Short mmCIF file of C-alpha atoms in Angstrom, two decimals:
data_model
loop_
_atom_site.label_atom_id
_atom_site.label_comp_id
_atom_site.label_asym_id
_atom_site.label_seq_id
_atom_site.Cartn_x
_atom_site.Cartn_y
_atom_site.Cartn_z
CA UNK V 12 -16.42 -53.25 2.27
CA UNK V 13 -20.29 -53.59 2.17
CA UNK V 14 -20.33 -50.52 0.39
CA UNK V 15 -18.25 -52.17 -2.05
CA UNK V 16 -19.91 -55.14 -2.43
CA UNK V 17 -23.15 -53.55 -3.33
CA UNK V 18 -22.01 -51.30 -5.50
CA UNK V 19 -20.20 -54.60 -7.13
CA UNK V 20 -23.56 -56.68 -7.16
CA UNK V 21 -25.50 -53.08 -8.36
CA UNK V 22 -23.28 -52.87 -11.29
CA UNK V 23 -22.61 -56.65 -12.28
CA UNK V 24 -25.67 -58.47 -11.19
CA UNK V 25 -28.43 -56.36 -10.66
CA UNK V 26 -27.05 -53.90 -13.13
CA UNK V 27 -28.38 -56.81 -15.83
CA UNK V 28 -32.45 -56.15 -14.99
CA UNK V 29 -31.66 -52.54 -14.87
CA UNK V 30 -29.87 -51.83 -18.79
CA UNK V 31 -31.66 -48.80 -20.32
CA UNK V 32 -32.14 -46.68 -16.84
CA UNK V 33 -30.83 -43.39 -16.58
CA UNK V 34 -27.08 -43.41 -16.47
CA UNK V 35 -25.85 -40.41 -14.16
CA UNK V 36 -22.95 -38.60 -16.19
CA UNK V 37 -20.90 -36.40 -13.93
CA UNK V 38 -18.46 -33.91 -15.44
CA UNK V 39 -15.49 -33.43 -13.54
CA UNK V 40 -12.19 -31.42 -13.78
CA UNK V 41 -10.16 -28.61 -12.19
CA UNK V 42 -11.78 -25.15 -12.24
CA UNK V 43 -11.87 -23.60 -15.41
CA UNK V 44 -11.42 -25.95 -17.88
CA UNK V 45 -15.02 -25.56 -19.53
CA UNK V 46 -17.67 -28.64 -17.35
CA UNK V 47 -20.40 -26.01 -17.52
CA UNK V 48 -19.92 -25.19 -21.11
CA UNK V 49 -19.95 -28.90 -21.79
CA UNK V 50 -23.05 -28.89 -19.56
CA UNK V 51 -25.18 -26.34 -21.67
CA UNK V 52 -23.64 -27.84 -24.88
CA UNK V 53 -24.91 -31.05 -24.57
CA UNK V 54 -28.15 -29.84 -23.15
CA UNK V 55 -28.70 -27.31 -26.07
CA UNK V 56 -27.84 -30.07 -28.30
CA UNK V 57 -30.97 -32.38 -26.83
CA UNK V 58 -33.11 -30.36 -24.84
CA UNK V 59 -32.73 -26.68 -26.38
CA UNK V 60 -31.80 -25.43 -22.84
CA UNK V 61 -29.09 -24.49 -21.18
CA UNK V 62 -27.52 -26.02 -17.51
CA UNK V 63 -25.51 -23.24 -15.66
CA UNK V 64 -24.08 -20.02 -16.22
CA UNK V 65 -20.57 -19.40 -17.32
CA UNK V 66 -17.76 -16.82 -16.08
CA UNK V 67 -13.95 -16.24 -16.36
CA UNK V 68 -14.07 -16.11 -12.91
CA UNK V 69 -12.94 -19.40 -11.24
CA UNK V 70 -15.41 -21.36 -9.29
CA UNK V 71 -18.63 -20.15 -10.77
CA UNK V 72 -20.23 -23.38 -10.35
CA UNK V 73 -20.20 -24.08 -6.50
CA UNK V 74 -22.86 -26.78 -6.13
CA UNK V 75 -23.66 -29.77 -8.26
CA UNK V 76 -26.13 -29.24 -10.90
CA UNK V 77 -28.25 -31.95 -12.00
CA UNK V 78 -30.36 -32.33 -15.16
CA UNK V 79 -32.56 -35.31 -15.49
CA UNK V 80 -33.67 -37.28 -18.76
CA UNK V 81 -31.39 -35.62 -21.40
CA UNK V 82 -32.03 -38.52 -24.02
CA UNK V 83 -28.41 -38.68 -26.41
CA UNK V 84 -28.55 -39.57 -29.96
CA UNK V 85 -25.70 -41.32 -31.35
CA UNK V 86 -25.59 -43.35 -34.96
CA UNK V 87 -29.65 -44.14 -35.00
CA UNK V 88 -29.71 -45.33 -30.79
CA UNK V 89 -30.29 -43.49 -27.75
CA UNK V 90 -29.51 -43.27 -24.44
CA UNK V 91 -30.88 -41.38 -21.59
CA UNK V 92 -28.52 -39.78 -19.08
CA UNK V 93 -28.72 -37.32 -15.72
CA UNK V 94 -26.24 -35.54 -16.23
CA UNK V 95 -24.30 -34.19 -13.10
CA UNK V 96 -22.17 -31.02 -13.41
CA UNK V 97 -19.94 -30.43 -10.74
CA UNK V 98 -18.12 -27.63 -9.30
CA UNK V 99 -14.63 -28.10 -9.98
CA UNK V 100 -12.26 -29.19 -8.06
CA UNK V 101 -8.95 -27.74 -6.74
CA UNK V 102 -6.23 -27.97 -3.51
CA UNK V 103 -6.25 -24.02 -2.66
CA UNK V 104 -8.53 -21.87 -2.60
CA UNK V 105 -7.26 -17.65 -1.64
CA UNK V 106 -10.26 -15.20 -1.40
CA UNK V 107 -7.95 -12.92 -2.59
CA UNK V 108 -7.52 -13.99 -6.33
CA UNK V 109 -11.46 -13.25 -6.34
CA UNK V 110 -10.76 -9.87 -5.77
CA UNK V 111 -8.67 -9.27 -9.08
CA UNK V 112 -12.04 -9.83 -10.17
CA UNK V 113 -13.15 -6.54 -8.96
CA UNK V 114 -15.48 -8.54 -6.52
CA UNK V 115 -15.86 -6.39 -3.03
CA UNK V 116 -14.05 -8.28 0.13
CA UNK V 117 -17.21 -9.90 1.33
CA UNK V 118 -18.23 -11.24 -1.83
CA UNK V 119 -14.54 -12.83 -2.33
CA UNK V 120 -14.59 -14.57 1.28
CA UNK V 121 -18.15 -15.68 0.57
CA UNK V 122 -17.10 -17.33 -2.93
CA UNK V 123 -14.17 -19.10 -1.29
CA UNK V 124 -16.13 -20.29 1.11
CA UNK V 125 -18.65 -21.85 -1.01
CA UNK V 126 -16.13 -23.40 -3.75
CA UNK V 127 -14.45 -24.51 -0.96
CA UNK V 128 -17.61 -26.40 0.42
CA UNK V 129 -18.21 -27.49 -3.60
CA UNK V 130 -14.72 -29.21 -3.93
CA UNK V 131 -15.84 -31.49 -0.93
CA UNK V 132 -19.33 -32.14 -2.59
CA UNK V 133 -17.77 -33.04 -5.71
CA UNK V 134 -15.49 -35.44 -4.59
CA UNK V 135 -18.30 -37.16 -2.11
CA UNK V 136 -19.90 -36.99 -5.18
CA UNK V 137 -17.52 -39.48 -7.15
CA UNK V 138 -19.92 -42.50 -5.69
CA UNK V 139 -22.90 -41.60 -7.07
CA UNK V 140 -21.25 -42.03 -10.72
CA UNK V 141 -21.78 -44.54 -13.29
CA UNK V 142 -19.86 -42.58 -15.99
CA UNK V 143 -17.63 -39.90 -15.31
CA UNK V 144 -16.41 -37.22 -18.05
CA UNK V 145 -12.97 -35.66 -17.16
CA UNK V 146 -12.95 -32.40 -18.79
CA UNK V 147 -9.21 -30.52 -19.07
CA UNK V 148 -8.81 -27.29 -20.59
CA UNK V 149 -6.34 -28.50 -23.49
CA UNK V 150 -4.40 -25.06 -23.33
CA UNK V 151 -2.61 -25.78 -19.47
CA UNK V 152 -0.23 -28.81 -18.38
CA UNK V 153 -2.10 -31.92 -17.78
CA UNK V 154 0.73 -33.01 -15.47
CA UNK V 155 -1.52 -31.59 -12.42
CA UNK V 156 -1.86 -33.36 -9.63
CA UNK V 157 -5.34 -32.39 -9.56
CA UNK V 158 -6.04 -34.15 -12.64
CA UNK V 159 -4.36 -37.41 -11.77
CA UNK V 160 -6.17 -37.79 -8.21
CA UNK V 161 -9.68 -37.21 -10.06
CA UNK V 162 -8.43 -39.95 -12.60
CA UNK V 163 -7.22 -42.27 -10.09
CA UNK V 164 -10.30 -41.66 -7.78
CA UNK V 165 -12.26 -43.13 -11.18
CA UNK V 166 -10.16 -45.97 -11.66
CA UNK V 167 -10.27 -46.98 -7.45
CA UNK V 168 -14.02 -47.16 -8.10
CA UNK V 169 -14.09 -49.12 -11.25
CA UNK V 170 -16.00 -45.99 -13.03
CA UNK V 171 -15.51 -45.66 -17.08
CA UNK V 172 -14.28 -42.46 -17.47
CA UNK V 173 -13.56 -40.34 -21.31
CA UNK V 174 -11.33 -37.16 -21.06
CA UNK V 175 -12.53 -34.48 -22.68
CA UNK V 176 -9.75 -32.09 -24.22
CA UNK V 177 -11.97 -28.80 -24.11
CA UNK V 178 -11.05 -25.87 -25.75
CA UNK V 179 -9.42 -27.50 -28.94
CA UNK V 180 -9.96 -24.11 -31.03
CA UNK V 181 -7.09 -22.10 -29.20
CA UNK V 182 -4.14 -21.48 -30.51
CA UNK V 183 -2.33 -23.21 -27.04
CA UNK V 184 -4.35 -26.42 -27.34
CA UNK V 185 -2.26 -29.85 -26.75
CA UNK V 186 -4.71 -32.90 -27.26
CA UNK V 187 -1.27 -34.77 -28.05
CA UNK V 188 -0.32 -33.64 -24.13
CA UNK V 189 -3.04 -35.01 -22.54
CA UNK V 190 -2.99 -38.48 -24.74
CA UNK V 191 0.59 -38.96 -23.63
CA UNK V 192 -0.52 -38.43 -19.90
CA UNK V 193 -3.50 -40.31 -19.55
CA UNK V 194 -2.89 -42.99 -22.05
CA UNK V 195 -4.97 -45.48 -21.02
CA UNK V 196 -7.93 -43.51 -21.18
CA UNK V 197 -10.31 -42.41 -24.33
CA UNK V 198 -9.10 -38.39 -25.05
CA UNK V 199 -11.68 -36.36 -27.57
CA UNK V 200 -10.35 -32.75 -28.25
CA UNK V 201 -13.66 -30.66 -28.73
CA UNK V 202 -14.46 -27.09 -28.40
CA UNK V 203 -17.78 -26.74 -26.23
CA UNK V 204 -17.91 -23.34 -26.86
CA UNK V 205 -17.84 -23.52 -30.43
CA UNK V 206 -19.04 -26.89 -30.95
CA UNK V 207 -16.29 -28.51 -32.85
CA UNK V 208 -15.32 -32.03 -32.67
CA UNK V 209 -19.26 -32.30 -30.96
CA UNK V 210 -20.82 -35.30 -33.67
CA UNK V 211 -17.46 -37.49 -32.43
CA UNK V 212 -17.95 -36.78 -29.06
CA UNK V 213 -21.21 -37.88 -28.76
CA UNK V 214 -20.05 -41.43 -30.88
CA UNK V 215 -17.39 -41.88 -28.14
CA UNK V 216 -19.64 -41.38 -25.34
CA UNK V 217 -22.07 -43.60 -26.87
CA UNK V 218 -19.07 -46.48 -27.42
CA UNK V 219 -18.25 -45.34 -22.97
CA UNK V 220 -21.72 -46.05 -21.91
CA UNK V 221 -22.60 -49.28 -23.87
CA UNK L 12 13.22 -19.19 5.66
CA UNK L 13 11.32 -22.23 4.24
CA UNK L 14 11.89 -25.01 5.95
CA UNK L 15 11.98 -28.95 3.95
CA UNK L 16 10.25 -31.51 6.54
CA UNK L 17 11.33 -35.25 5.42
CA UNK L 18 8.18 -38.05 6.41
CA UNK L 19 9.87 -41.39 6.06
CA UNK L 20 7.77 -43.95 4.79
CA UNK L 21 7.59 -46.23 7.98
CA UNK L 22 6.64 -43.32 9.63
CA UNK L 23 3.36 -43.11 8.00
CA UNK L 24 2.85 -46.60 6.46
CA UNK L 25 0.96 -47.90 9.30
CA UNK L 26 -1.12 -44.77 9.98
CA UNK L 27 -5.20 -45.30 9.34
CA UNK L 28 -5.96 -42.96 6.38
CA UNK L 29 -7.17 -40.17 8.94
CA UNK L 30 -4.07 -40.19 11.15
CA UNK L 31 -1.96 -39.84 8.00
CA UNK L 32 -3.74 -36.76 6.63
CA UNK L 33 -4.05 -35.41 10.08
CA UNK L 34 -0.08 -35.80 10.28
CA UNK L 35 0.32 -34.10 6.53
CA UNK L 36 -2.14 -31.49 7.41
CA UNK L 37 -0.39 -30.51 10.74
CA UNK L 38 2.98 -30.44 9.11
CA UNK L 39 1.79 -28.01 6.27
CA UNK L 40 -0.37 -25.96 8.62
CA UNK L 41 2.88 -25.18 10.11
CA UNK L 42 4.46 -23.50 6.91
CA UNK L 43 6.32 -26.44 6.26
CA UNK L 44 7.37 -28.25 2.68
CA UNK L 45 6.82 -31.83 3.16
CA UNK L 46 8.91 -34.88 1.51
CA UNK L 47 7.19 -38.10 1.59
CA UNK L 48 8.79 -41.03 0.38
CA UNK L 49 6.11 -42.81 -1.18
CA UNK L 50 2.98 -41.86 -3.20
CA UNK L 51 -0.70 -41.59 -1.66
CA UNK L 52 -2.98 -43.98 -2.94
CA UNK L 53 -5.71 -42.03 -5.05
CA UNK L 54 -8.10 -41.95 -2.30
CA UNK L 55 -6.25 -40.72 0.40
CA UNK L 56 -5.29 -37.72 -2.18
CA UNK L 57 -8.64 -37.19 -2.43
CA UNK L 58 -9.57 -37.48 1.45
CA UNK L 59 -6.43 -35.13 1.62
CA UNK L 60 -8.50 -32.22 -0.51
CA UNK L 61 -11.53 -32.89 1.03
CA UNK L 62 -9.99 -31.98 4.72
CA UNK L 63 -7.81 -29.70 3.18
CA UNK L 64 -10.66 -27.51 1.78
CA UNK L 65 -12.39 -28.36 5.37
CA UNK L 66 -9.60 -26.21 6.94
CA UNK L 67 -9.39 -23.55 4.84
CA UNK L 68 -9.76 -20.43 5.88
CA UNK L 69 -8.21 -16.80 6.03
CA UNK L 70 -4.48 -17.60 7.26
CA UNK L 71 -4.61 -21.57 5.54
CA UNK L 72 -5.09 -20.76 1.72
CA UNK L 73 -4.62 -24.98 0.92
CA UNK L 74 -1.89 -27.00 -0.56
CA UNK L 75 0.10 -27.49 -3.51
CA UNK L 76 0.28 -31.19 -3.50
CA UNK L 77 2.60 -33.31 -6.52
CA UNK L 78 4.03 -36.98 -6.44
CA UNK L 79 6.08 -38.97 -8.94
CA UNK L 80 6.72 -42.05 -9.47
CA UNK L 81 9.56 -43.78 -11.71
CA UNK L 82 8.54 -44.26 -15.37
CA UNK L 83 9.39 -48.11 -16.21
CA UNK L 84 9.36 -47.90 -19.51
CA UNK L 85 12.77 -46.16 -19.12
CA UNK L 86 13.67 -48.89 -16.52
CA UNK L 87 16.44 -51.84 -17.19
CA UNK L 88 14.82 -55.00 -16.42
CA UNK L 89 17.41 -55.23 -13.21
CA UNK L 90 16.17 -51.84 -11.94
CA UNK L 91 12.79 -53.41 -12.24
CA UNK L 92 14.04 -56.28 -10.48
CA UNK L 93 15.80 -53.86 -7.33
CA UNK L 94 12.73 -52.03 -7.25
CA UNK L 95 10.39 -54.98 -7.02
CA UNK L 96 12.63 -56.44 -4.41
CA UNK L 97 12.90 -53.39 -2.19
CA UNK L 98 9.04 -52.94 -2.70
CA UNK L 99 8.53 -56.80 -0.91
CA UNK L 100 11.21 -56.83 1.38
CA UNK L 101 10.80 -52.82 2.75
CA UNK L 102 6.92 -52.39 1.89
CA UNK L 103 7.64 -49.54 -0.04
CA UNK L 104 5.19 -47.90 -2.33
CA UNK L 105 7.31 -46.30 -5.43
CA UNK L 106 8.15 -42.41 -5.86
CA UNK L 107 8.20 -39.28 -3.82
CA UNK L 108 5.13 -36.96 -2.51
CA UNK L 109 5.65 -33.15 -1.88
CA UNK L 110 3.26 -31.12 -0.26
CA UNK L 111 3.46 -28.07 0.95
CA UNK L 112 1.32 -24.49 2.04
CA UNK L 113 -0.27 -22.88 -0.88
CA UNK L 114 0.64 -19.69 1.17
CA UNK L 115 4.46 -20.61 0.48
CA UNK L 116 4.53 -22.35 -2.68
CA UNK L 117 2.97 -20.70 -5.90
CA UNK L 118 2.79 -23.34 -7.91
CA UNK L 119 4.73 -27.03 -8.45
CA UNK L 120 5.44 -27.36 -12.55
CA UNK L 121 5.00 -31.86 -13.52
CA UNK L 122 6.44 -33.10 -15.99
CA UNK L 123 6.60 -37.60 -15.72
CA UNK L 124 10.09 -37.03 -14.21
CA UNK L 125 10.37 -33.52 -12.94
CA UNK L 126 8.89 -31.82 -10.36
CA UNK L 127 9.70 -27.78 -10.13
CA UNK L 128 8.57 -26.13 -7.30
CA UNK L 129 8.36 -22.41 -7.35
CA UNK L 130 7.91 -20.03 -4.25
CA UNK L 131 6.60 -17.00 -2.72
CA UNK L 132 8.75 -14.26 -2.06
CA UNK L 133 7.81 -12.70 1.16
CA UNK L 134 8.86 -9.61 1.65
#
């Protein structure tokens, strides 16, 4: 209740002496669907560095990764964001699909135990956020119930979100799918790998965070 | 043999948020499916991962976890109406939860009015 309150007066009162700080950007989504390659995209874009490493093996990222002061340029203004990348975030977790990843036993249990550990971070996480970014890999059914308790974590804290339809270049990609499910939220279909639909991202996020 | 555990909504409606997970969890941990009549609000689904991941370990893989609720656009006004009324009069949330042990379930398949739930075979 307090916790509310504050975070009520932080965002509608106070929030009026403090326009122009750093706005913390987390990315969030289910494992897999591209936050990290986001991540270093956007960083490339405005720092010339990247963020994380990437892998085809689920749950690379396994702790939240911050970068502070990456300054966004969008249509002549700018705005400065930490952005928050965050392992992602999932209701199972078996060592054992690690190991089809040629990983040795140990190494499997050890990686389950920290993604496991990084699904609770993320979601403790969720109230640090001023912005979040949910990124879905375009290619799977958005109909997860993974998906729709991030989403609805967002809305139960009042926190703008913008899906991100990653992964737009495959041949699988559905941006209609994910419009239909999430109607009442912003989609952008982009490829982070690639880099395509990048210039409108960055105008939408822009339009999020004003 | 899988066995289908039905949670009534008055038995869990007056639970704390804790107690209600604590009930779920204990349910699943025992290789059960479980049918809840009503929907979790968004943040106990996401207390509901949080203790789920807290608990895994080499036997308790996690959950599958899906709920639906009734699409209204596809609703009569009097079904709205029924649905309202039951909603005041029973306290009622709308649509159905299934959870169950990721150990038994492989994966539940959403669509807005279709939940499929496919299975391990354990041989």
């Amino acid at each position: 209740m307090i916790k509310g309150i504050k975070k009520f007066l932080d965002r509608n009162i106070f929030g009026l002496f403090k326009r122009k700080k750093q706005i913390k950007l987390g990315l969030y989504g289910p494992p897999n669907s591209g936050k990290t390659s986001l991540a270093n995209r956007i960083c490339q874009d405005w720092l010339g560095e990247e963020m994380g490493t990437v892998s085809k093996i689920p749950h690379e990222t396994r702790n939240i990764v911050t970068k502070e002061k990456v300054v966004v340029k969008s249509k002549g203004k700018e705005i400065m964001f930490n952005l928050v990348d965050t392992p992602g975030i999932a209701t199972k977790i078996d060592y054992e699909d690690f190991l089809k990843f040629k990983m040795s036993d140990k190494e499997a249990r050890s990686r389950a135990k920290e993604a496991t550990k990084g699904v609770i971070e993320s979601i403790k996480w969720l109230d640090n956020m001023d912005c979040v970014l949910v990124v879905l890999d375009s290619t799977v059914n958005p109909y997860s119930q993974v998906n729709i308790t991030i989403i609805g974590n967002l809305a139960a804290r009042d926190i703008p979100v913008m899906i991100v339809a990653n992964k737009s270049d495959l041949k699988k990609s559905d941006i209609k799918q994910i419009e239909s499910a999430f109607p009442q939220y912003p989609v952008i279909g982009i490829s982070a790998e690639k880099g395509h639909g990048i210039e409108e991202f960055y105008n939408k996020l822009y339009k999020l965070v004003k | 043999m899988i066995t289908l555990q039905y949670i009534p909504h008055y038995e869990i409606k007056n639970l704390d948020t804790e107690s209600k997970i604590k009930k779920i969890l204990k349910h699943v941990k025992d290789d059960r499916i479980i049918l809840i009549d009503c929907k979790l609000a968004p943040l106990e689904e996401g207390l509901l991962i949080e203790r789920t991941m807290e608990e895994v370990d080499r036997k308790f893989k996690g959950i599958e976890i899906a709920s639906i609720i009734p699409d209204k656009k596809n609703m009569q006004f009097l079904d709205i109406f029924k649905r309202d009324l039951a909603k005041i009069l029973l306290g009622k949330d709308d649509g159905v939860t299934i959870i169950g042990p990721a150990s038994i379930i492989k994966e539940i398949k959403k669509n807005p009015n279709k939940i499929e739930l496919l299975t391990k075979i354990r041989r």
